[in-house]
Coordinates of C-alpha atoms in Angstrom, one line a residue:
Chain A
M662 CA -21.5 -27.6 11.8
Y663 CA -20.4 -30.3 9.3
Q664 CA -22.4 -33.6 9.4
E665 CA -24.4 -34.8 6.5
N666 CA -23.0 -33.0 3.5
I667 CA -19.5 -34.2 4.2
T668 CA -19.9 -36.5 1.1
A669 CA -19.8 -33.3 -1.0
L670 CA -16.2 -32.7 -0.1
K671 CA -13.7 -33.5 -2.7
K672 CA -10.6 -35.6 -2.0
D673 CA -8.4 -33.3 -4.1
A674 CA -9.6 -30.1 -2.5
P675 CA -6.9 -28.2 -0.5
I676 CA -6.7 -27.9 3.3
G677 CA -6.9 -24.4 4.7
V678 CA -4.3 -23.6 7.4
F679 CA -4.2 -20.3 9.2
D680 CA -2.2 -18.6 12.0
S681 CA -1.6 -15.1 13.3
G682 CA 1.6 -15.0 11.3
I683 CA 4.5 -17.4 10.9
G684 CA 4.2 -19.8 13.9
G685 CA 1.6 -21.9 12.1
L686 CA 4.3 -22.9 9.6
T687 CA 5.5 -25.4 12.1
V688 CA 2.0 -27.1 11.8
A689 CA 2.0 -26.7 8.0
R690 CA 5.5 -28.4 8.0
E691 CA 4.1 -31.4 9.9
I692 CA 1.2 -31.7 7.6
M693 CA 3.5 -31.7 4.6
R694 CA 5.6 -34.4 6.2
Q695 CA 2.8 -36.7 7.4
I696 CA 0.3 -36.4 4.6
P697 CA 2.4 -35.3 1.6
N698 CA -0.3 -35.6 -1.0
E699 CA -2.4 -32.8 0.5
K700 CA -2.6 -29.4 -1.1
I701 CA -2.4 -26.5 1.4
I702 CA -3.7 -22.9 1.4
Y703 CA -1.8 -21.2 4.2
F704 CA -2.8 -17.8 5.5
G705 CA -0.7 -15.8 8.0
D706 CA -2.3 -12.6 9.5
T707 CA 1.0 -10.7 9.5
A708 CA -0.8 -7.3 9.4
R709 CA -2.4 -7.9 12.7
M710 CA -0.1 -10.3 14.5
P711 CA 0.6 -11.2 17.2
Y712 CA -2.7 -12.6 18.6
G713 CA -1.4 -13.8 21.9
S714 CA -1.9 -10.6 23.8
K715 CA -5.3 -9.7 22.4
S716 CA -8.9 -10.3 23.5
K717 CA -11.3 -13.1 22.7
E718 CA -13.6 -10.8 20.7
T719 CA -10.8 -9.4 18.6
V720 CA -9.2 -12.8 17.8
T721 CA -12.6 -14.4 17.0
G722 CA -13.4 -11.5 14.6
F723 CA -10.1 -11.8 12.9
S724 CA -10.5 -15.6 12.6
K725 CA -13.9 -15.4 11.1
Q726 CA -12.6 -13.1 8.3
I727 CA -9.8 -15.6 7.6
V728 CA -12.1 -18.5 7.4
R729 CA -14.2 -16.6 4.9
F730 CA -11.1 -16.0 2.9
L731 CA -10.1 -19.7 3.0
E732 CA -13.6 -20.8 1.9
T733 CA -13.1 -19.0 -1.4
F734 CA -10.7 -21.8 -2.2
Q735 CA -13.3 -24.5 -1.6
V736 CA -11.1 -26.1 1.1
K737 CA -12.2 -29.5 2.4
T738 CA -11.1 -28.8 6.0
I739 CA -9.6 -26.0 8.0
V740 CA -6.7 -26.2 10.5
V741 CA -6.5 -23.4 13.1
A742 CA -2.7 -23.6 13.4
C743 CA -2.6 -21.0 16.2
N744 CA -3.1 -21.8 19.8
T745 CA -4.6 -18.4 20.7
A746 CA -7.2 -18.7 17.9
S747 CA -7.9 -22.3 18.8
A748 CA -8.5 -21.3 22.4
Y749 CA -10.7 -18.3 21.6
A750 CA -12.4 -18.9 18.3
L751 CA -12.6 -22.6 17.5
D752 CA -16.0 -23.3 19.1
E753 CA -17.6 -20.4 17.3
L754 CA -16.0 -21.2 14.0
E755 CA -17.2 -24.8 14.3
K756 CA -20.8 -23.6 14.7
E757 CA -20.7 -21.6 11.5
L758 CA -18.9 -24.0 9.2
D759 CA -20.2 -26.9 7.2
I760 CA -16.7 -28.4 6.7
P761 CA -14.6 -30.0 9.4
I762 CA -12.3 -27.7 11.4
I763 CA -9.6 -28.7 13.9
G764 CA -7.4 -26.6 16.2
V765 CA -4.1 -27.4 17.8
I766 CA -5.1 -27.5 21.4
K767 CA -7.2 -30.7 21.6
P768 CA -4.6 -32.9 19.9
G769 CA -1.8 -31.6 22.2
A770 CA -4.0 -32.0 25.3
K771 CA -4.9 -35.6 24.3
T772 CA -1.2 -36.7 24.0
A773 CA -0.3 -35.0 27.2
A774 CA -3.1 -36.7 29.1
E775 CA -1.8 -40.0 27.7
V776 CA 1.9 -39.7 28.4
T777 CA 2.0 -38.2 31.9
R778 CA 2.9 -40.7 34.6
N779 CA 2.9 -38.5 37.7
G780 CA -0.2 -36.5 36.6
R781 CA 1.5 -33.1 36.6
I782 CA 1.4 -31.4 33.2
G783 CA 2.8 -28.0 32.4
V784 CA 1.6 -25.8 29.5
I785 CA 3.7 -22.9 28.2
A786 CA 1.8 -20.5 25.8
T787 CA 0.8 -16.9 25.2
E788 CA -1.0 -14.9 27.8
A789 CA -4.3 -15.4 25.9
T790 CA -4.0 -19.2 25.6
I791 CA -3.1 -19.6 29.3
G792 CA -5.9 -17.2 30.3
S793 CA -8.5 -19.2 28.3
Q794 CA -7.8 -22.4 30.3
M795 CA -8.6 -24.5 27.2
Y796 CA -5.7 -26.9 27.7
N797 CA -7.0 -27.5 31.3
K798 CA -10.5 -28.1 30.0
Y799 CA -9.6 -30.6 27.3
I800 CA -7.1 -32.5 29.5
Q801 CA -9.5 -32.8 32.4
E802 CA -12.2 -34.1 30.1
L803 CA -9.9 -37.0 29.3
N804 CA -8.2 -37.5 32.7
K805 CA -9.6 -36.1 35.9
N806 CA -6.6 -37.1 38.0
V807 CA -4.2 -34.6 36.4
T808 CA -3.1 -31.2 37.6
I809 CA -2.2 -28.6 34.9
Y810 CA 0.2 -25.8 35.5
G811 CA 0.0 -23.0 32.9
K812 CA 2.7 -20.4 32.3
A813 CA 2.5 -17.5 29.9
C814 CA 5.8 -16.8 28.1
P815 CA 5.2 -13.5 26.3
L816 CA 8.9 -12.9 25.2
F817 CA 9.3 -16.3 23.5
V818 CA 7.5 -15.1 20.3
P819 CA 9.6 -12.0 19.8
L820 CA 12.8 -13.9 20.6
V821 CA 11.9 -16.5 18.0
E822 CA 10.9 -13.9 15.4
E823 CA 14.3 -12.2 16.1
G824 CA 16.0 -15.4 15.2
L825 CA 17.5 -16.0 18.7
W826 CA 16.6 -19.7 18.6
E827 CA 19.9 -20.6 20.3
D828 CA 21.1 -17.7 22.4
P829 CA 22.1 -17.0 26.0
V830 CA 19.3 -14.4 26.2
T831 CA 16.7 -16.9 25.2
D832 CA 18.3 -19.3 27.7
E833 CA 18.0 -16.7 30.5
I834 CA 14.4 -15.8 29.7
A835 CA 13.5 -19.5 29.4
R836 CA 15.1 -20.3 32.7
R837 CA 13.0 -17.5 34.4
Y838 CA 9.7 -18.8 32.8
L839 CA 10.4 -22.5 33.4
T840 CA 11.9 -22.5 36.9
E841 CA 8.5 -22.8 38.6
L842 CA 7.5 -25.6 36.4
I843 CA 10.6 -27.5 37.3
D844 CA 10.1 -26.8 41.0
I845 CA 6.6 -28.4 40.9
D846 CA 8.0 -31.5 39.3
I847 CA 5.9 -31.7 36.1
D848 CA 6.8 -34.7 33.9
T849 CA 5.1 -33.5 30.7
L850 CA 5.3 -30.0 29.0
I851 CA 3.0 -28.9 26.2
L852 CA 4.6 -26.4 23.8
G853 CA 1.4 -24.5 23.6
C854 CA 2.3 -21.9 21.0
T855 CA 3.2 -22.7 17.4
H856 CA 6.4 -20.7 17.6
Y857 CA 7.8 -22.8 20.5
P858 CA 8.9 -25.9 18.5
L859 CA 11.6 -23.6 17.1
I860 CA 13.1 -23.2 20.6
R861 CA 12.4 -26.8 21.5
S862 CA 16.0 -27.6 22.2
T863 CA 16.5 -24.7 24.6
V864 CA 13.3 -25.7 26.5
G865 CA 14.3 -29.3 26.5
R866 CA 17.8 -28.6 27.8
I867 CA 16.4 -26.5 30.7
M868 CA 13.6 -28.9 31.6
G869 CA 15.8 -32.0 31.5
D870 CA 15.4 -35.5 30.0
Q871 CA 12.8 -36.6 32.5
V872 CA 10.2 -34.2 31.1
T873 CA 8.4 -35.2 27.9
L874 CA 7.8 -32.3 25.5
V875 CA 4.5 -32.4 23.6
N876 CA 4.5 -30.6 20.3
P877 CA 0.9 -30.0 19.3
A878 CA 2.0 -29.3 15.7
Y879 CA 2.9 -33.0 15.3
E880 CA -0.2 -34.2 17.1
T881 CA -2.4 -32.0 15.0
A882 CA -1.1 -33.3 11.7
R883 CA -1.7 -36.9 13.0
E884 CA -5.2 -36.0 14.0
L885 CA -5.9 -34.3 10.7
K886 CA -4.8 -37.5 8.9
E887 CA -7.2 -39.6 11.0
L888 CA -10.0 -37.1 10.4
L889 CA -9.5 -37.2 6.6
Q890 CA -9.4 -41.0 6.6
Q891 CA -12.6 -41.1 8.7
Y892 CA -14.5 -39.0 6.2
N893 CA -12.8 -40.7 3.3
I894 CA -11.4 -37.4 1.9
L895 CA -7.7 -38.1 2.2
N896 CA -6.0 -37.3 -1.1
E897 CA -4.7 -40.5 -2.4
E898 CA -2.9 -39.1 -5.4
E899 CA 0.1 -36.8 -5.6
P900 CA -1.1 -33.5 -7.1
H901 CA -0.1 -33.2 -10.8
L902 CA 3.0 -31.3 -11.7
G903 CA 2.1 -27.7 -12.4
E904 CA -0.6 -27.7 -9.7
N905 CA 0.1 -25.2 -7.1
K906 CA 0.5 -27.6 -4.2
Y907 CA 1.3 -25.1 -1.4
Q908 CA 0.0 -21.6 -1.6
F909 CA 0.8 -18.9 0.9
Y910 CA -1.1 -15.7 1.6
V911 CA -0.5 -13.0 4.2
S912 CA -2.1 -9.7 5.1
D913 CA 1.3 -7.9 5.1
G914 CA 4.9 -8.2 4.0
A915 CA 4.8 -11.1 1.6
E916 CA 8.6 -11.0 0.9
K917 CA 9.6 -10.9 4.5
F918 CA 7.2 -13.8 5.2
K919 CA 8.7 -15.8 2.4
R920 CA 12.2 -15.4 3.8
F921 CA 11.1 -16.6 7.2
A922 CA 9.0 -19.4 5.9
N923 CA 11.9 -20.7 3.8
S924 CA 13.9 -21.0 7.0
I925 CA 11.2 -23.2 8.6
I926 CA 9.9 -25.2 5.7
K927 CA 12.5 -26.7 3.6
Y928 CA 10.2 -27.4 0.7
G929 CA 11.0 -24.1 -1.0
I930 CA 8.2 -21.6 -0.9
L931 CA 8.1 -20.1 -4.4
S932 CA 5.7 -17.3 -3.7
A933 CA 3.5 -15.6 -1.1
K934 CA 0.8 -13.1 -1.9
T935 CA -0.5 -10.2 0.2
I936 CA -4.3 -9.8 0.4
K937 CA -6.6 -7.4 2.3
I938 CA -8.0 -9.6 5.0
D939 CA -10.3 -7.0 6.5
E940 CA -12.4 -7.0 3.4
Y941 CA -13.6 -10.6 4.1
Chain B
M609 CA -3.8 20.4 3.7
Y610 CA -4.7 23.0 6.3
Q611 CA -4.1 26.6 5.3
E612 CA -6.8 29.2 5.1
N613 CA -9.6 27.7 7.1
I614 CA -7.4 27.5 10.2
T615 CA -9.5 30.3 11.7
A616 CA -12.4 27.9 11.9
L617 CA -10.6 25.8 14.6
K618 CA -11.7 26.3 18.1
K619 CA -9.3 26.9 21.0
D620 CA -11.1 24.6 23.3
A621 CA -11.3 21.7 20.9
P622 CA -9.3 18.6 21.8
I623 CA -6.0 17.4 20.3
G624 CA -6.1 14.0 18.8
V625 CA -3.1 11.8 19.6
F626 CA -2.6 8.3 18.2
D627 CA -0.1 5.4 18.3
S628 CA 0.0 1.7 17.5
G629 CA -0.7 1.0 21.2
I630 CA 0.9 2.3 24.4
G631 CA 4.2 3.9 23.3
G632 CA 2.4 7.1 22.3
L633 CA 1.5 7.6 26.0
T634 CA 5.1 9.0 26.5
V635 CA 4.1 11.7 24.0
A636 CA 0.7 12.3 25.6
R637 CA 2.5 12.6 29.0
E638 CA 4.7 15.3 27.6
I639 CA 1.8 17.2 26.1
M640 CA 0.0 17.0 29.5
R641 CA 3.1 18.4 31.2
Q642 CA 4.0 21.2 28.7
I643 CA 0.5 22.4 27.8
P644 CA -1.7 21.3 30.6
N645 CA -4.9 23.2 29.5
E646 CA -5.3 21.1 26.4
K647 CA -7.9 18.3 26.1
I648 CA -6.6 15.1 24.5
I649 CA -8.4 12.3 22.7
Y650 CA -5.9 9.4 22.6
F651 CA -6.2 6.4 20.4
G652 CA -4.0 3.2 20.7
D653 CA -4.4 0.6 18.0
T654 CA -3.9 -2.3 20.4
A655 CA -5.8 -4.8 18.2
R656 CA -3.3 -4.4 15.4
M657 CA -0.1 -3.4 17.2
P658 CA 2.8 -3.4 16.8
Y659 CA 3.4 -1.3 13.6
G660 CA 7.2 -1.4 13.6
S661 CA 7.5 -4.7 11.6
K662 CA 4.8 -3.9 9.1
S663 CA 4.7 -2.4 5.6
K664 CA 4.2 1.2 4.6
E665 CA 0.9 0.4 2.9
T666 CA -0.5 -1.4 5.9
V667 CA 0.6 1.3 8.4
T668 CA -0.8 4.1 6.2
G669 CA -4.1 2.3 5.8
F670 CA -4.4 1.8 9.6
S671 CA -3.4 5.5 10.2
K672 CA -6.1 6.8 7.8
Q673 CA -8.8 4.9 9.7
I674 CA -7.6 6.3 13.0
V675 CA -7.5 9.9 11.7
R676 CA -11.2 9.4 10.5
F677 CA -12.0 8.2 14.0
L678 CA -10.3 11.2 15.7
E679 CA -12.0 13.7 13.3
T680 CA -15.4 12.6 14.8
F681 CA -14.3 14.5 17.9
Q682 CA -13.7 17.8 15.9
V683 CA -10.1 17.8 17.0
K684 CA -8.2 21.0 16.3
T685 CA -4.9 19.2 15.5
I686 CA -3.5 15.6 15.3
V687 CA -0.3 14.3 16.8
V688 CA 1.0 11.1 15.2
A689 CA 2.7 9.8 18.4
C690 CA 4.3 6.8 16.7
N691 CA 7.5 6.9 14.9
T692 CA 6.6 4.2 12.4
A693 CA 3.3 5.9 11.5
S694 CA 5.1 9.3 11.3
A695 CA 7.7 7.8 9.0
Y696 CA 5.3 6.0 6.7
A697 CA 2.0 7.9 6.8
L698 CA 2.5 11.5 7.7
D699 CA 2.9 12.9 4.2
E700 CA -0.2 11.2 3.0
L701 CA -2.3 12.2 6.0
E702 CA -1.2 15.8 5.6
K703 CA -2.5 15.9 2.1
E704 CA -5.9 14.7 3.1
L705 CA -6.5 16.8 6.3
D706 CA -7.6 20.4 6.6
I707 CA -6.4 20.7 10.2
P708 CA -2.7 20.7 11.3
I709 CA -1.0 17.4 11.9
I710 CA 2.5 16.8 13.3
G711 CA 4.6 13.7 13.7
V712 CA 7.4 12.8 16.1
I713 CA 10.2 12.5 13.7
K714 CA 10.7 16.1 12.5
P715 CA 10.9 17.5 16.0
G716 CA 13.4 14.9 17.1
A717 CA 15.5 15.3 14.0
K718 CA 15.6 19.1 14.5
T719 CA 16.9 18.9 18.0
A720 CA 19.5 16.3 17.0
A721 CA 20.8 18.4 14.2
E722 CA 21.1 21.3 16.6
V723 CA 22.9 19.5 19.5
T724 CA 25.4 17.4 17.7
R725 CA 29.0 18.8 17.9
N726 CA 30.9 16.1 16.0
G727 CA 28.2 15.6 13.3
R728 CA 27.7 11.9 14.1
I729 CA 24.1 11.1 15.1
G730 CA 22.6 7.7 15.9
V731 CA 19.0 6.7 15.6
I732 CA 17.5 3.7 17.3
A733 CA 14.0 2.7 16.2
T734 CA 11.8 0.0 14.8
E735 CA 12.8 -1.9 11.6
A736 CA 10.2 0.2 9.7
T737 CA 11.3 3.6 10.9
I738 CA 15.0 2.8 10.2
G739 CA 14.1 1.4 6.8
S740 CA 12.1 4.5 5.9
Q741 CA 15.2 6.7 6.3
M742 CA 13.0 9.6 7.4
Y743 CA 15.2 10.7 10.3
N744 CA 18.1 10.9 7.7
K745 CA 16.0 12.9 5.3
Y746 CA 14.9 15.5 7.9
I747 CA 18.3 15.9 9.6
Q748 CA 20.1 16.4 6.3
E749 CA 17.6 19.0 5.2
L750 CA 18.7 21.0 8.2
N751 CA 22.4 20.1 8.3
K752 CA 24.2 18.6 5.4
N753 CA 27.4 18.0 7.3
V754 CA 26.0 15.3 9.5
T755 CA 26.2 11.5 9.2
I756 CA 23.3 9.5 10.5
Y757 CA 23.7 5.9 11.8
G758 CA 20.4 4.0 12.1
K759 CA 20.0 0.8 14.1
A760 CA 16.8 -1.2 14.3
C761 CA 16.1 -2.6 17.8
P762 CA 13.1 -5.0 17.4
L763 CA 13.3 -6.5 20.9
F764 CA 13.1 -3.2 22.8
V765 CA 9.3 -2.9 22.3
P766 CA 8.5 -6.4 23.7
L767 CA 11.0 -6.0 26.5
V768 CA 9.3 -2.7 27.5
E769 CA 5.8 -4.2 27.2
E770 CA 6.9 -7.1 29.4
G771 CA 7.9 -4.5 32.0
L772 CA 11.7 -5.3 31.9
W773 CA 12.6 -1.6 32.0
E774 CA 15.5 -2.3 34.4
D775 CA 16.8 -5.8 33.9
P776 CA 20.0 -7.6 33.0
V777 CA 18.3 -9.1 29.9
T778 CA 17.4 -5.6 28.6
D779 CA 21.0 -4.5 29.4
E780 CA 22.4 -7.4 27.4
I781 CA 20.1 -6.8 24.4
A782 CA 20.8 -3.1 24.6
R783 CA 24.5 -3.7 24.6
R784 CA 24.3 -5.8 21.5
Y785 CA 22.2 -3.2 19.6
L786 CA 24.3 -0.2 20.8
T787 CA 27.9 -1.4 20.5
E788 CA 28.2 -0.4 16.9
L789 CA 26.9 3.0 17.6
I790 CA 29.5 3.4 20.4
D791 CA 32.3 2.2 18.1
I792 CA 31.5 4.8 15.5
D793 CA 31.7 7.5 18.1
I794 CA 28.2 9.2 17.8
D795 CA 27.7 12.1 20.2
T796 CA 23.9 12.3 19.9
L797 CA 21.3 9.4 20.0
I798 CA 17.7 9.8 19.0
L799 CA 15.2 7.5 20.9
G800 CA 13.3 7.0 17.7
C801 CA 10.4 4.9 19.0
T802 CA 7.9 6.1 21.6
H803 CA 8.5 3.1 23.8
Y804 CA 12.2 3.9 24.2
P805 CA 12.0 6.7 26.7
L806 CA 10.9 4.0 29.2
I807 CA 14.3 2.4 29.0
R808 CA 16.1 5.7 28.7
S809 CA 18.3 5.0 31.8
T810 CA 19.5 1.7 30.4
V811 CA 20.4 3.2 27.1
G812 CA 22.0 6.2 28.8
R813 CA 24.1 4.1 31.0
I814 CA 25.4 2.0 28.1
M815 CA 26.1 5.0 25.8
G816 CA 27.8 7.0 28.5
D817 CA 27.6 10.6 29.6
Q818 CA 29.3 12.0 26.5
V819 CA 26.3 11.0 24.3
T820 CA 23.2 13.3 24.3
L821 CA 19.9 11.4 24.2
V822 CA 17.2 13.1 22.2
N823 CA 13.6 12.2 23.3
P824 CA 11.2 13.1 20.4
A825 CA 8.3 12.9 22.8
Y826 CA 9.6 16.0 24.6
E827 CA 10.5 17.8 21.4
T828 CA 7.1 17.0 19.8
A829 CA 5.1 18.5 22.7
R830 CA 7.3 21.6 22.5
E831 CA 6.7 21.9 18.8
L832 CA 3.0 21.3 19.3
K833 CA 2.8 24.2 21.7
E834 CA 4.5 26.5 19.2
L835 CA 2.2 25.4 16.4
L836 CA -0.9 26.1 18.5
Q837 CA 0.5 29.5 19.5
Q838 CA 1.3 30.3 15.8
Y839 CA -2.3 29.6 14.8
N840 CA -3.7 31.2 17.9
I841 CA -5.5 28.0 19.0
L842 CA -3.7 27.3 22.3
N843 CA -6.3 26.7 24.9
E844 CA -5.9 29.5 27.4
E845 CA -8.4 28.2 30.0
E846 CA -8.3 25.1 32.1
P847 CA -11.2 22.9 31.0
H848 CA -14.1 23.0 33.4
L849 CA -14.5 20.5 36.1
G850 CA -16.6 17.6 34.8
E851 CA -15.3 18.0 31.3
N852 CA -13.6 14.9 30.2
K853 CA -10.2 16.3 29.8
Y854 CA -8.3 13.2 28.7
Q855 CA -10.2 10.5 26.8
F856 CA -8.6 7.2 25.9
Y857 CA -9.8 4.8 23.1
V858 CA -8.2 1.5 22.0
S859 CA -9.1 -1.1 19.4
D860 CA -8.7 -4.0 21.9
G861 CA -8.2 -4.7 25.6
A862 CA -9.3 -1.5 27.3
E863 CA -8.7 -2.8 30.9
K864 CA -5.2 -4.0 30.1
F865 CA -4.4 -0.7 28.4
K866 CA -5.7 1.3 31.4
R867 CA -3.4 -0.6 33.8
F868 CA -0.3 0.0 31.6
A869 CA -1.3 3.6 30.9
N870 CA -1.6 4.3 34.6
S871 CA 2.0 3.1 35.1
I872 CA 3.2 5.7 32.6
I873 CA 0.9 8.6 33.1
K874 CA 0.5 9.6 36.7
Y875 CA -2.6 11.7 36.1
G876 CA -4.9 8.8 36.8
I877 CA -6.7 7.4 33.7
L878 CA -10.3 6.9 34.7
S879 CA -11.5 5.0 31.7
A880 CA -10.6 3.6 28.3
K881 CA -13.1 2.5 25.7
T882 CA -12.7 -0.2 23.0
I883 CA -14.0 0.8 19.6
K884 CA -14.0 -1.1 16.2
I885 CA -11.3 0.8 14.3
D886 CA -11.7 -1.1 11.0
E887 CA -15.2 0.4 10.6
Y888 CA -13.7 3.9 10.1

């Protein structure tokens, strides 16, 4: 638990960001946009992805290894850029760490609780995130007069990874998943998996204009900025030329990751390295 | 490499069967049908599945751990019931082991080379299996006058795992993947991933009656029987009542695995246990 020794953290230290694979890049992209002076160490667990169909114990074990890896870079804070890992592992990681750590669920839950007018919020996410009921927990801590409807959408991740961001098949699958949320008249929908912002327009078209889509990637970057300000560790200076501002590590398939990452992040990812994560 | 000390293997020892997760159950099912006296230790790597999008190095590392786990049961032979692991890891596993090991690719390749009349064979499989070109290698060793057309079908595995075995979406995706194989007039199609027999009827309907579908699960069980006979280690007696004939282990989610396994194997899977595979 971080508390007292927060003063020891350096402003120019990097931020650690991790995900089961590539979805967390939507969070990294928002951090790059909103706090462009920050250095980022990104880790994607491509050897063991996806997390969304796996158990709490397994996902927590994987997350602990990744945190140990990120700590070798003396990161000043860690962002769990994966809804499944945030749902399953955040509490336990928080206990072990002496630097701040944030997940993507709380920021998304907060925004949803604020923007709903009719008190009916939908959450679409992986099987694991929905099963954990963590969005429900956080939203109801903030607003008791809200009903939350969760819907697992297991095919969205493979469809996104196959590149079918705009496709009749994705439309058809999305229609099946979303119909019940339309029928119960939600006015707010949380995109509760970091892959989903990539099919935001499909989801938005099917849900209609009257439904507000909440993107936890955006909200997380905003909350991260506030947190860094609060502890006075926001990096005020642009990293020097030649400093490796954004570093990417994966547990498998660095070249493939780089190609996909470059289609999401337009900053130009120069390199990604493969490391053996189960040795941490 | 097994050779001389084969006489040390016991007839009533179990057979080890492994896969990245659940697909290998189609192979286990064929073994149960064709050589019903054999005991089976099945391992599904559900914590790290799928393998089909991952690298040779990663899949080989995972496979070695699994083989070490299976060896703790004094198995008399090992079946790599996963096309990706057969493509990437079989050669290396063979070098290390002193018991026989077979994969699913060679048996499927052999049958395809025999049944084709026009010399045009299609292979559908994961990205990894297609990229490895192992079906091409084995088929052309047997028959040089054959042309092989490989097509990676990455969405088939998630569609099968989502239970959409008979569904318009699976039809549409299958049509996209298979059109080019129809256009080039193949007469034989290998179902080169252990999940695919579960959508065999969809694939068969789209390809038409003139195309022979080869199911490596069936061919592998047949080859396994021949191998056991050849080394005189076929189990001649039905295991005693009370002996645990079929044992299932996974690296994650034993209950979920059990439910899925029971929908594939009608023998009634009584239990599945979760073990920590990265400790092997």
